[in-house]
Amino acid sequence: MTVSKVIVEHNVPAVMRDGTTLRANIYRPSEKGNYPVLLARLPYSKDLPIFHAYFDPIQAAKHGYIVVIQDSRGRFQSDGEWDPFVDEFNDGYDTVEWAAKLPDADGQVAMWGISYFGMTQWQAAVMQPPSLKAIVPGQTWGNYLTGVFWRGGARELGALRHWVHSFLSWDTVLKKYRESEKLPQILAENVALVDNITETFKTTPLNDSPDPGDVLPYMYDWLKHSITDSYWDELNIDQRYDKVDVPNLHVGGWYDKFLNGTLEQYQAMKEQALRLNIPLPRLVVGPWQHGTFDSFVGEEEFGFLSSGALLNFGGNITDQHLKFYDAILKGENAALQNVPPVQIFVMGDNQWRGYEEWPVPDAKEETLYFHSEGYANTRFGNGHLNWEKPNTEEQHDTYLYDPEQPVPTKGGPLLLPARVKGGAVDQSQLEERSDILCYTSEVLDQDYTVIGNVSATLYAASSARDTDFVVRLVDVHPDGKAVNITDGIIRASARESYPEPGVFNPTNTSLIEPERVYQYSVDMWATAMTFKAGHRIRVEVSSSNFPRWDRNLNTGQDSLISSESQTARQTIFHNQTYPSSITLSVVQKQ
């Protein structure tokens, strides 16, 4: 059904189990009836329409749903103390059950939202509120140590700092200093910090990171707790997927910093659906960055059908949600007829492909090996890449990594200020640095399509007690433009905690022995990319990507408490004994 008018109610109170009142805006059809409820819970203000391009509450209400958008505890119009993530489990349960009893509600509640309010869906779902019937988590995560605050043992410094200063601090400043004469000063200091945030990223020790007004105590908690701390166990939900018993649709992006969480959640819920005999999960992955669904991603244009406005003639992203909700909540199964359960946008071809499941059934792993004559430094060096495993004692490659002159972040799945461009960006100028090794294939004589997991195996030695290795997959165009596709990082001291792609076993971190050769697994997550005939495939190896990831100081000391650094000599081996390589998931062209 559709209605012509929508009523909006502001600051509707919901009382939680501990007596705290949270407030929501409610969009409802003007006509009386029995409607399912679509709920989002977020810390970014329910009164700002910043996410309406992703999910339009007015469109949904016209389509016959009651839409509820609630401020999280302690944020904006909701009462209580703000402690990110911690209270969302119980508050999620209580809000679902409150929403099910709203006037004109039919007792069914589904949830929607991306990023933080993708996570609030999972936190509610693992609590199993009886009225929750479906979730649609977009661009979110399951484990805080695999892409949120840490990745491969390195801190996601840029995202953490940008998020807390640019998105979270303001509301707390205004509340804490509401009646204080210090308010103008504290606000000015926060504004100045955000305006110069790329400079503040350089602060070491990280314990000295600025916090004007002392409004971000949790930031220091996240910085100080290592990957082996039990602190994260209370927050991670990737070991609780077996508690989720409702159908789900997952939305992700190839240049989203939480891509790995999206794909892992889909796979976990596929197993759960088979066990519980509920509808199988669905998955949509476009070329998008975090929180944006445009066809222009970084410096690359992928065509209008890639955008969230049209989605391969299937309607906008809100339409995708509503088709799923119609099937699950209203029994209108025709809404999903002829819609593949897995919709993947393949870059390069710039076309959508439909599959029955992920990983795609016809993908096969292929390994490409590194080679050189001893100088793979820069794109002008003699590093090359092919499918032949080294059968000789090839000369190794070396470079110097200086933490005071790190490789700057340029492109990729970022959550950083706009001045640090994310997405698909030409790397060719960056590849003129001598601290980046480049291994490049011959020109492809036919299209080469990769859909699925990507990982690298490095055999490397360092003069340092600890260091990092960063690996990036690149599409080299005939004109020399080199566009980043996907990447990953491994901190040497965390090598045993990330022993292979897709596996994370937090153990005690251990320093390395200088000049000893170690095997490192670099999980580069996944992509869907056709390297076109006439292009070349390139793999870059370096030791930094700053400020996206924090700089390894090479001393064995944590930058949390130290600012002293030293230059490290890095050696990458690619011979019969130590065949460094990259592994791709390859499919035949449809």
Coordinates of C-alpha atoms in Angstrom, one line a residue:
M1 CA 0.0 0.0 0.0
T2 CA 1.0 3.6 -0.4
V3 CA -0.3 6.7 1.4
S4 CA -0.1 10.3 0.3
K5 CA 0.7 12.0 3.7
V6 CA 3.2 11.3 6.5
I7 CA 2.9 12.5 10.1
V8 CA 6.2 13.3 11.9
E9 CA 6.3 13.2 15.7
H10 CA 9.4 14.6 17.5
N11 CA 11.1 13.5 20.7
V12 CA 8.8 10.7 21.5
P13 CA 10.0 9.2 24.8
A14 CA 10.9 5.6 25.5
V15 CA 11.8 4.6 29.0
M16 CA 14.6 2.0 29.3
R17 CA 14.8 -0.7 32.0
D18 CA 16.9 1.5 34.3
G19 CA 14.5 4.4 34.0
T20 CA 16.5 6.4 31.5
T21 CA 14.4 8.1 28.8
L22 CA 15.6 8.0 25.2
R23 CA 13.8 10.0 22.5
A24 CA 12.9 9.3 18.9
N25 CA 11.4 10.9 15.9
I26 CA 8.6 8.9 14.4
Y27 CA 7.4 9.0 10.7
R28 CA 4.0 7.3 10.3
P29 CA 1.4 7.0 7.6
S30 CA -1.4 9.6 8.1
E31 CA -4.0 6.8 7.8
K32 CA -4.9 4.6 10.7
G33 CA -3.9 1.0 10.3
N34 CA -1.5 -1.8 11.4
Y35 CA 2.0 -1.2 10.2
P36 CA 5.3 -2.8 10.8
V37 CA 8.0 -0.6 12.4
L38 CA 11.4 0.1 11.0
L39 CA 13.8 1.2 13.7
A40 CA 17.2 2.9 13.7
R41 CA 19.3 3.8 16.7
L42 CA 22.2 6.2 16.2
P43 CA 24.5 8.7 18.0
Y44 CA 24.6 11.3 15.2
S45 CA 21.3 13.1 15.9
K46 CA 17.9 11.9 14.7
D47 CA 17.1 15.5 13.6
L48 CA 19.8 15.7 10.9
P49 CA 18.8 14.2 7.5
I50 CA 22.4 13.2 6.8
F51 CA 21.6 9.5 6.1
H52 CA 18.2 10.0 4.3
A53 CA 20.0 9.4 1.0
Y54 CA 20.7 5.9 2.3
F55 CA 17.3 5.2 3.8
D56 CA 14.5 7.7 3.3
P57 CA 12.0 7.5 6.2
I58 CA 9.4 9.5 4.4
Q59 CA 9.5 7.1 1.4
A60 CA 9.2 4.2 3.8
A61 CA 6.3 5.7 5.7
K62 CA 4.4 6.3 2.4
H63 CA 5.0 2.7 1.6
G64 CA 3.2 1.6 4.7
Y65 CA 5.7 1.5 7.5
I66 CA 6.2 3.3 10.8
V67 CA 9.8 4.6 10.9
V68 CA 11.5 5.3 14.2
I69 CA 14.8 7.1 14.5
Q70 CA 16.2 7.3 18.1
D71 CA 19.1 9.2 19.6
S72 CA 21.4 6.8 21.5
R73 CA 21.7 7.1 25.3
G74 CA 23.4 10.3 26.2
R75 CA 23.3 11.8 22.7
F76 CA 21.4 14.9 21.7
Q77 CA 17.8 14.6 23.0
S78 CA 18.2 11.3 24.9
D79 CA 19.0 11.3 28.6
G80 CA 21.7 9.3 30.3
E81 CA 25.5 9.1 30.0
W82 CA 27.1 8.5 26.6
D83 CA 29.4 5.5 26.7
P84 CA 29.9 4.3 23.0
F85 CA 28.7 0.8 22.3
V86 CA 28.3 -0.3 25.9
D87 CA 24.6 0.4 26.5
E88 CA 23.4 -0.5 23.0
F89 CA 22.7 -4.1 23.8
N90 CA 20.0 -3.6 26.5
D91 CA 18.8 -0.3 25.1
G92 CA 18.4 -2.0 21.7
Y93 CA 16.2 -4.8 23.2
D94 CA 14.1 -2.3 25.2
T95 CA 13.6 0.0 22.3
V96 CA 12.5 -2.8 20.0
E97 CA 9.9 -4.0 22.4
W98 CA 8.7 -0.4 23.0
A99 CA 8.5 0.3 19.3
A100 CA 6.4 -2.9 18.8
K101 CA 3.7 -1.4 21.0
L102 CA 3.5 2.0 19.4
P103 CA 0.0 3.2 18.2
D104 CA -0.9 1.6 14.9
A105 CA 2.1 -0.8 15.1
D106 CA 1.4 -4.4 14.2
G107 CA 3.9 -5.8 16.6
Q108 CA 6.7 -6.5 14.1
V109 CA 9.9 -4.5 14.2
A110 CA 12.8 -4.6 11.7
M111 CA 15.9 -2.5 11.9
W112 CA 18.0 -0.5 9.4
G113 CA 21.2 1.7 9.4
I114 CA 24.8 1.8 8.5
S115 CA 28.1 1.9 10.5
Y116 CA 27.4 2.6 14.1
F117 CA 23.7 2.1 13.6
G118 CA 24.4 -1.1 11.7
M119 CA 26.2 -2.2 14.8
T120 CA 23.2 -1.3 17.1
Q121 CA 21.2 -3.7 15.0
W122 CA 23.5 -6.6 15.8
Q123 CA 23.6 -5.6 19.4
A124 CA 19.8 -5.7 19.6
A125 CA 19.6 -8.9 17.6
V126 CA 22.0 -10.9 19.8
M127 CA 19.7 -10.1 22.7
Q128 CA 16.8 -11.7 20.9
P129 CA 13.9 -9.3 21.5
P130 CA 10.8 -11.2 20.6
S131 CA 9.4 -8.5 18.4
L132 CA 12.5 -8.2 16.2
K133 CA 11.8 -9.8 12.8
A134 CA 14.6 -8.7 10.5
I135 CA 17.7 -6.6 10.3
V136 CA 19.5 -4.8 7.4
P137 CA 23.0 -3.9 8.7
G138 CA 25.0 -1.8 6.2
Q139 CA 28.7 -1.2 6.2
T140 CA 29.3 -2.4 9.7
W141 CA 31.6 -4.8 11.7
G142 CA 31.7 -7.7 14.0
N143 CA 35.1 -7.4 15.6
Y144 CA 36.8 -4.2 16.8
L145 CA 40.2 -5.7 16.0
T146 CA 39.7 -6.4 12.3
G147 CA 39.1 -3.0 10.7
V148 CA 37.6 -0.8 13.4
F149 CA 40.3 0.3 15.9
W150 CA 42.9 -2.3 14.8
R151 CA 43.9 -4.0 11.5
G152 CA 46.5 -6.7 11.3
G153 CA 47.9 -5.5 14.7
A154 CA 48.2 -1.8 13.6
R155 CA 45.9 0.9 15.0
E156 CA 43.3 2.4 12.7
L157 CA 44.5 5.7 14.0
G158 CA 43.1 8.0 11.3
A159 CA 39.6 6.6 11.5
L160 CA 39.5 6.6 15.3
R161 CA 40.8 10.2 15.7
H162 CA 38.6 11.6 12.9
W163 CA 35.5 9.9 14.2
V164 CA 35.8 11.0 17.8
H165 CA 36.8 14.6 17.0
S166 CA 34.6 15.3 13.9
F167 CA 31.5 13.3 14.9
L168 CA 31.3 12.6 18.6
S169 CA 32.9 15.5 20.6
W170 CA 30.4 18.3 19.8
D171 CA 27.4 17.1 21.5
T172 CA 29.4 16.2 24.6
V173 CA 31.0 19.6 24.7
L174 CA 27.7 21.4 24.4
K175 CA 26.2 19.4 27.2
K176 CA 29.2 19.4 29.6
Y177 CA 29.8 23.1 29.2
R178 CA 26.3 24.3 28.6
E179 CA 26.2 26.7 31.6
S180 CA 30.0 27.3 31.7
E181 CA 31.8 30.5 30.7
K182 CA 34.4 28.1 29.2
L183 CA 32.0 27.0 26.4
P184 CA 33.2 29.4 23.7
Q185 CA 36.8 28.6 24.4
I186 CA 36.3 24.8 24.4
L187 CA 34.3 24.9 21.2
A188 CA 36.9 27.0 19.6
E189 CA 39.7 24.6 20.6
N190 CA 37.7 21.7 19.2
V191 CA 37.0 23.5 15.9
A192 CA 40.7 24.3 15.6
L193 CA 41.6 20.7 16.3
V194 CA 39.2 19.4 13.6
D195 CA 40.5 22.0 11.1
N196 CA 44.0 20.9 11.7
I197 CA 43.4 17.2 12.4
T198 CA 45.8 15.9 9.8
E199 CA 48.6 17.6 11.9
T200 CA 47.3 16.2 15.2
F201 CA 47.6 12.7 13.7
K202 CA 51.4 13.1 14.1
T203 CA 51.2 13.4 17.9
T204 CA 53.3 10.8 19.8
P205 CA 53.1 9.4 22.3
L206 CA 49.5 8.7 21.4
N207 CA 48.7 9.0 25.1
D208 CA 49.3 12.8 24.6
S209 CA 46.6 13.0 21.9
P210 CA 44.6 16.2 22.4
D211 CA 41.1 16.3 23.9
P212 CA 40.0 19.9 24.4
G213 CA 37.6 19.9 27.3
D214 CA 38.2 16.3 28.4
V215 CA 35.2 15.0 26.6
L216 CA 36.6 11.8 25.0
P217 CA 37.7 9.5 27.8
Y218 CA 36.8 6.5 25.7
M219 CA 39.3 7.5 23.0
Y220 CA 42.2 6.8 25.4
D221 CA 40.6 3.5 26.4
W222 CA 40.5 2.4 22.7
L223 CA 44.1 3.5 22.2
K224 CA 45.5 1.8 25.2
H225 CA 43.8 -1.6 25.0
S226 CA 45.9 -4.0 22.9
I227 CA 44.6 -6.7 20.6
T228 CA 45.2 -9.3 23.3
D229 CA 43.1 -7.5 26.0
S230 CA 39.9 -9.1 27.2
Y231 CA 38.5 -5.5 27.1
W232 CA 37.2 -6.2 23.6
D233 CA 35.3 -9.4 24.4
E234 CA 32.4 -7.5 25.9
L235 CA 32.0 -5.5 22.7
N236 CA 32.7 -7.9 19.9
I237 CA 29.7 -9.7 18.5
D238 CA 31.3 -12.0 15.9
Q239 CA 31.2 -14.9 18.4
R240 CA 27.5 -14.3 19.0
Y241 CA 26.0 -14.6 15.6
D242 CA 24.4 -17.9 16.7
K243 CA 22.1 -15.8 18.9
V244 CA 20.6 -14.0 15.9
D245 CA 17.5 -15.8 14.6
V246 CA 16.0 -13.3 12.2
P247 CA 16.4 -12.8 8.4
N248 CA 18.9 -10.2 7.2
L249 CA 20.1 -8.2 4.3
H250 CA 23.7 -6.9 4.2
V251 CA 24.9 -3.8 2.3
G252 CA 28.6 -3.2 1.7
G253 CA 31.1 -1.4 -0.5
W254 CA 34.4 -2.5 -2.0
Y255 CA 36.0 0.7 -0.7
D256 CA 34.3 0.6 2.7
K257 CA 36.6 0.2 5.7
F258 CA 34.1 -2.3 7.2
L259 CA 33.9 -4.5 4.1
N260 CA 35.3 -7.5 5.8
G261 CA 32.7 -7.3 8.5
T262 CA 29.9 -7.2 6.0
L263 CA 31.1 -10.3 4.1
E264 CA 31.8 -12.2 7.3
Q265 CA 28.4 -11.4 8.7
Y266 CA 26.7 -12.6 5.5
Q267 CA 28.6 -15.9 5.6
A268 CA 27.9 -16.4 9.3
M269 CA 24.2 -15.8 8.9
K270 CA 24.1 -18.1 5.8
E271 CA 25.2 -20.9 8.1
Q272 CA 22.7 -19.7 10.8
A273 CA 19.8 -19.6 8.4
L274 CA 20.4 -23.1 7.2
R275 CA 20.6 -24.3 10.8
L276 CA 17.4 -22.5 11.8
N277 CA 15.5 -23.0 8.5
I278 CA 14.8 -19.2 8.1
P279 CA 15.2 -17.3 4.8
L280 CA 18.8 -17.1 3.6
P281 CA 20.6 -13.8 4.0
R282 CA 20.9 -11.4 1.1
L283 CA 23.9 -9.3 0.1
V284 CA 24.5 -6.1 -2.0
V285 CA 28.0 -4.8 -2.5
G286 CA 28.7 -1.8 -4.7
P287 CA 32.0 0.1 -5.4
W288 CA 31.2 2.5 -2.6
Q289 CA 33.2 4.2 0.1
H290 CA 32.0 4.4 3.7
G291 CA 28.7 6.2 4.0
T292 CA 28.6 7.3 0.4
F293 CA 26.8 5.5 -2.5
D294 CA 27.8 7.6 -5.5
S295 CA 29.0 6.3 -8.8
F296 CA 32.1 8.5 -8.5
V297 CA 34.4 6.8 -6.0
G298 CA 37.7 8.6 -5.4
E299 CA 38.9 9.5 -8.9
E300 CA 37.0 6.8 -10.7
E301 CA 33.6 6.9 -12.3
F302 CA 31.8 3.5 -12.3
G303 CA 28.6 4.5 -14.1
F304 CA 25.2 5.7 -12.9
L305 CA 23.9 2.2 -12.5
S306 CA 26.5 1.6 -9.7
S307 CA 25.0 4.4 -7.6
G308 CA 22.6 4.0 -4.7
A309 CA 20.2 6.1 -6.7
L310 CA 19.4 3.4 -9.3
L311 CA 21.2 0.2 -8.5
N312 CA 21.1 -1.6 -11.8
F313 CA 17.5 -0.4 -12.6
G314 CA 16.4 -2.0 -9.3
G315 CA 15.5 1.3 -7.6
N316 CA 17.4 3.2 -5.0
I317 CA 18.8 1.8 -1.7
T318 CA 15.6 2.6 0.1
D319 CA 13.7 0.5 -2.5
Q320 CA 16.1 -2.4 -1.9
H321 CA 15.3 -2.2 1.8
L322 CA 11.6 -2.0 1.2
K323 CA 11.5 -5.0 -1.1
F324 CA 13.2 -7.1 1.6
Y325 CA 10.9 -5.8 4.4
D326 CA 7.8 -6.4 2.2
A327 CA 8.8 -10.0 1.8
I328 CA 9.7 -10.6 5.4
L329 CA 7.2 -8.5 7.3
K330 CA 4.2 -8.4 4.8
G331 CA 4.6 -11.8 3.2
E332 CA 4.9 -10.1 -0.3
N333 CA 7.4 -12.6 -1.7
A334 CA 6.9 -11.3 -5.2
A335 CA 8.9 -8.3 -4.2
L336 CA 12.1 -10.3 -4.3
Q337 CA 11.3 -12.4 -7.4
N338 CA 14.0 -12.2 -10.0
V339 CA 16.3 -10.4 -7.5
P340 CA 19.4 -12.5 -7.0
P341 CA 20.2 -13.1 -3.3
V342 CA 23.7 -11.8 -3.9
Q343 CA 24.3 -8.7 -6.0
I344 CA 27.9 -7.8 -6.7
F345 CA 29.2 -4.8 -8.7
V346 CA 32.3 -5.8 -10.7
M347 CA 34.6 -2.9 -11.2
G348 CA 36.5 -2.7 -14.5
D349 CA 33.5 -4.3 -16.3
N350 CA 31.3 -1.7 -14.4
Q351 CA 28.4 -4.1 -14.3
W352 CA 26.3 -5.9 -11.6
R353 CA 26.4 -9.6 -11.4
G354 CA 23.9 -11.8 -9.6
Y355 CA 24.9 -14.9 -7.6
E356 CA 23.2 -17.4 -5.4
E357 CA 25.7 -17.0 -2.6
W358 CA 29.0 -15.6 -1.5
P359 CA 31.8 -16.6 -2.0
V360 CA 30.8 -16.9 -5.6
P361 CA 30.6 -20.6 -6.6
D362 CA 32.9 -20.5 -9.6
A363 CA 35.8 -18.7 -8.0
K364 CA 39.2 -20.5 -8.0
E365 CA 42.3 -19.3 -6.2
E366 CA 45.3 -18.4 -8.4
T367 CA 48.7 -17.3 -7.0
L368 CA 51.0 -14.7 -8.6
Y369 CA 54.6 -14.6 -7.5
F370 CA 57.0 -11.7 -7.0
H371 CA 60.2 -11.5 -9.1
S372 CA 63.0 -9.0 -9.6
E373 CA 66.7 -8.6 -10.4
G374 CA 67.2 -7.0 -7.0
Y375 CA 65.6 -3.6 -7.5
A376 CA 61.8 -3.5 -7.4
N377 CA 61.9 -0.1 -5.8
T378 CA 59.5 2.4 -7.5
R379 CA 57.4 1.7 -10.5
F380 CA 60.5 2.2 -12.6
G381 CA 62.3 -0.7 -11.0
N382 CA 62.7 -4.3 -12.3
G383 CA 60.0 -5.9 -10.1
H384 CA 57.7 -8.2 -12.0
L385 CA 54.7 -10.4 -11.2
N386 CA 53.6 -13.7 -12.9
W387 CA 52.1 -17.1 -12.3
E388 CA 55.5 -18.9 -12.2
K389 CA 56.8 -19.9 -8.8
P390 CA 60.5 -18.9 -8.4
N391 CA 62.8 -21.9 -9.1
T392 CA 66.1 -20.1 -8.6
E393 CA 67.7 -18.1 -5.8
E394 CA 66.5 -14.7 -7.1
Q395 CA 68.1 -11.5 -5.7
H396 CA 66.0 -10.1 -2.9
D397 CA 64.7 -6.5 -2.7
T398 CA 65.4 -4.0 0.1
Y399 CA 64.1 -0.6 1.1
L400 CA 64.4 1.8 4.0
Y401 CA 61.4 2.6 6.2
D402 CA 61.7 5.8 8.1
P403 CA 58.7 6.5 10.5
E404 CA 59.4 10.2 10.3
Q405 CA 58.8 10.1 6.5
P406 CA 56.0 7.5 6.2
V407 CA 54.1 6.7 2.9
P408 CA 51.1 9.0 3.0
T409 CA 47.6 7.7 2.8
K410 CA 46.2 8.1 -0.7
G411 CA 43.0 6.3 -1.6
G412 CA 41.5 3.2 -0.1
P413 CA 38.7 2.3 2.3
L414 CA 39.1 5.3 4.6
L415 CA 37.2 7.1 7.3
L416 CA 39.3 10.3 7.2
P417 CA 38.8 14.0 6.5
A418 CA 37.8 14.7 2.9
R419 CA 41.2 16.4 2.3
V420 CA 42.7 12.8 2.4
K421 CA 41.0 11.4 -0.6
G422 CA 39.6 7.9 -0.3
G423 CA 38.4 5.3 -2.8
A424 CA 40.0 4.6 -6.2
V425 CA 42.9 7.0 -6.6
D426 CA 45.9 7.1 -9.0
Q427 CA 49.0 5.8 -7.1
S428 CA 51.6 6.4 -9.9
Q429 CA 53.2 9.5 -8.3
L430 CA 53.4 7.8 -5.0
E431 CA 55.0 4.8 -6.6
E432 CA 58.1 7.0 -7.4
R433 CA 59.1 6.6 -3.7
S434 CA 62.0 4.3 -3.1
D435 CA 60.4 2.9 0.0
I436 CA 57.7 1.3 -2.2
L437 CA 58.4 -2.0 -4.0
C438 CA 56.4 -2.6 -7.2
Y439 CA 55.8 -6.0 -8.8
T440 CA 54.0 -5.6 -12.1
S441 CA 52.7 -8.2 -14.6
E442 CA 53.0 -8.2 -18.3
V443 CA 50.2 -6.6 -20.3
L444 CA 47.1 -8.8 -20.1
D445 CA 46.0 -10.2 -23.4
Q446 CA 42.5 -10.9 -22.1
D447 CA 40.3 -9.8 -19.3
Y448 CA 41.1 -11.2 -15.8
T449 CA 38.3 -11.1 -13.3
V450 CA 38.8 -11.4 -9.6
I451 CA 35.8 -11.8 -7.3
G452 CA 36.5 -12.9 -3.8
N453 CA 39.2 -13.0 -1.2
V454 CA 42.6 -11.5 -1.8
S455 CA 45.7 -12.2 0.4
A456 CA 49.5 -11.9 0.3
T457 CA 52.2 -14.0 1.7
L458 CA 55.4 -12.2 2.4
Y459 CA 58.8 -13.7 3.3
A460 CA 60.5 -10.7 4.9
A461 CA 63.3 -9.7 7.3
S462 CA 63.9 -6.4 9.0
S463 CA 66.7 -4.8 10.9
A464 CA 64.1 -3.7 13.5
R465 CA 62.6 -5.5 16.5
D466 CA 59.2 -4.6 15.3
T467 CA 57.8 -3.1 12.0
D468 CA 54.9 -3.2 9.6
F469 CA 54.3 -4.5 6.1
V470 CA 51.6 -3.0 3.8
V471 CA 50.5 -4.7 0.6
R472 CA 48.3 -3.1 -2.1
L473 CA 46.8 -4.6 -5.2
V474 CA 46.8 -2.1 -8.1
D475 CA 45.2 -1.9 -11.6
V476 CA 47.7 -0.3 -14.1
H477 CA 46.0 1.3 -17.1
P478 CA 47.6 1.5 -20.5
D479 CA 48.4 5.2 -19.9
G480 CA 50.3 4.4 -16.7
K481 CA 47.6 5.4 -14.2
A482 CA 47.8 3.0 -11.3
V483 CA 44.5 2.6 -9.4
N484 CA 44.4 1.0 -5.9
I485 CA 42.0 -1.9 -5.6
T486 CA 42.5 -3.4 -2.1
D487 CA 45.1 -3.6 0.5
G488 CA 46.1 -4.8 4.0
I489 CA 48.7 -4.5 6.7
I490 CA 50.5 -6.8 9.2
R491 CA 52.4 -5.7 12.3
A492 CA 55.4 -8.0 12.7
S493 CA 54.8 -8.4 16.4
A494 CA 51.2 -9.4 15.8
R495 CA 52.0 -12.0 13.1
E496 CA 50.8 -14.9 15.3
S497 CA 47.5 -13.3 16.1
Y498 CA 46.7 -13.0 12.3
P499 CA 48.3 -16.3 11.1
E500 CA 46.3 -16.6 7.9
P501 CA 43.6 -14.8 5.9
G502 CA 40.3 -14.6 7.7
V503 CA 41.8 -16.0 11.0
F504 CA 42.3 -13.9 14.1
N505 CA 43.6 -15.6 17.2
P506 CA 44.7 -12.9 19.7
T507 CA 47.8 -14.3 21.4
N508 CA 50.6 -12.6 23.2
T509 CA 52.4 -10.3 20.8
S510 CA 56.1 -11.0 20.3
L511 CA 59.0 -8.9 18.8
I512 CA 61.0 -10.3 15.9
E513 CA 64.6 -11.1 15.8
P514 CA 66.4 -8.6 13.5
E515 CA 67.5 -10.0 10.1
R516 CA 65.6 -13.2 10.6
V517 CA 63.2 -14.2 7.8
Y518 CA 59.6 -14.6 8.9
Q519 CA 56.5 -15.6 6.9
Y520 CA 53.7 -12.9 7.1
S521 CA 50.1 -13.4 6.1
V522 CA 48.5 -10.2 4.9
D523 CA 44.7 -10.3 4.7
M524 CA 43.6 -7.9 1.9
W525 CA 40.0 -8.8 2.4
A526 CA 38.1 -9.0 -1.0
T527 CA 37.2 -7.3 -4.2
A528 CA 35.3 -7.7 -7.4
M529 CA 37.5 -6.4 -10.2
T530 CA 38.1 -7.1 -13.9
F531 CA 41.6 -6.2 -15.0
K532 CA 40.9 -5.4 -18.6
A533 CA 42.9 -6.6 -21.5
G534 CA 45.7 -4.1 -22.1
H535 CA 46.0 -3.4 -18.4
R536 CA 48.6 -4.8 -16.0
I537 CA 48.3 -6.1 -12.4
R538 CA 50.6 -4.6 -9.8
V539 CA 51.4 -5.4 -6.2
E540 CA 53.0 -2.7 -4.0
V541 CA 54.9 -3.5 -0.8
S542 CA 55.8 -0.8 1.7
S543 CA 55.8 -0.4 5.5
S544 CA 53.4 2.5 6.2
N545 CA 50.2 4.1 5.2
F546 CA 49.8 7.2 7.4
P547 CA 47.6 8.6 8.9
R548 CA 45.3 5.7 8.1
W549 CA 47.4 3.3 10.2
D550 CA 49.6 4.4 13.1
R551 CA 53.4 4.5 12.4
N552 CA 55.4 1.6 13.7
L553 CA 58.4 3.2 15.4
N554 CA 60.7 0.2 14.6
T555 CA 62.1 0.2 18.1
G556 CA 59.8 -2.4 19.6
Q557 CA 58.2 0.3 21.7
D558 CA 54.5 1.2 21.3
S559 CA 53.7 4.6 20.0
L560 CA 51.1 4.8 22.7
I561 CA 53.9 5.6 25.2
S562 CA 56.9 6.4 23.0
S563 CA 57.9 8.9 20.4
E564 CA 61.4 7.6 19.7
S565 CA 61.8 6.1 16.3
Q566 CA 64.5 4.6 14.0
T567 CA 64.9 3.7 10.4
A568 CA 64.5 0.0 9.4
R569 CA 66.0 -1.8 6.5
Q570 CA 63.4 -4.1 5.1
T571 CA 64.1 -7.1 2.9
I572 CA 61.5 -8.9 0.8
F573 CA 62.5 -12.4 -0.5
H574 CA 61.1 -14.1 -3.6
N575 CA 63.1 -17.3 -4.3
Q576 CA 62.6 -21.0 -4.3
T577 CA 62.7 -21.2 -0.5
Y578 CA 60.8 -18.0 0.2
P579 CA 58.3 -17.4 -2.6
S580 CA 56.5 -14.2 -1.7
S581 CA 53.2 -13.9 -3.6
I582 CA 49.6 -12.7 -3.8
T583 CA 46.6 -15.0 -4.0
L584 CA 43.5 -13.9 -6.0
S585 CA 40.0 -15.4 -6.4
V586 CA 39.5 -15.7 -10.1
V587 CA 36.3 -16.3 -12.1
Q588 CA 35.5 -16.8 -15.7
K589 CA 34.0 -13.9 -17.6
Q590 CA 30.2 -14.2 -17.8

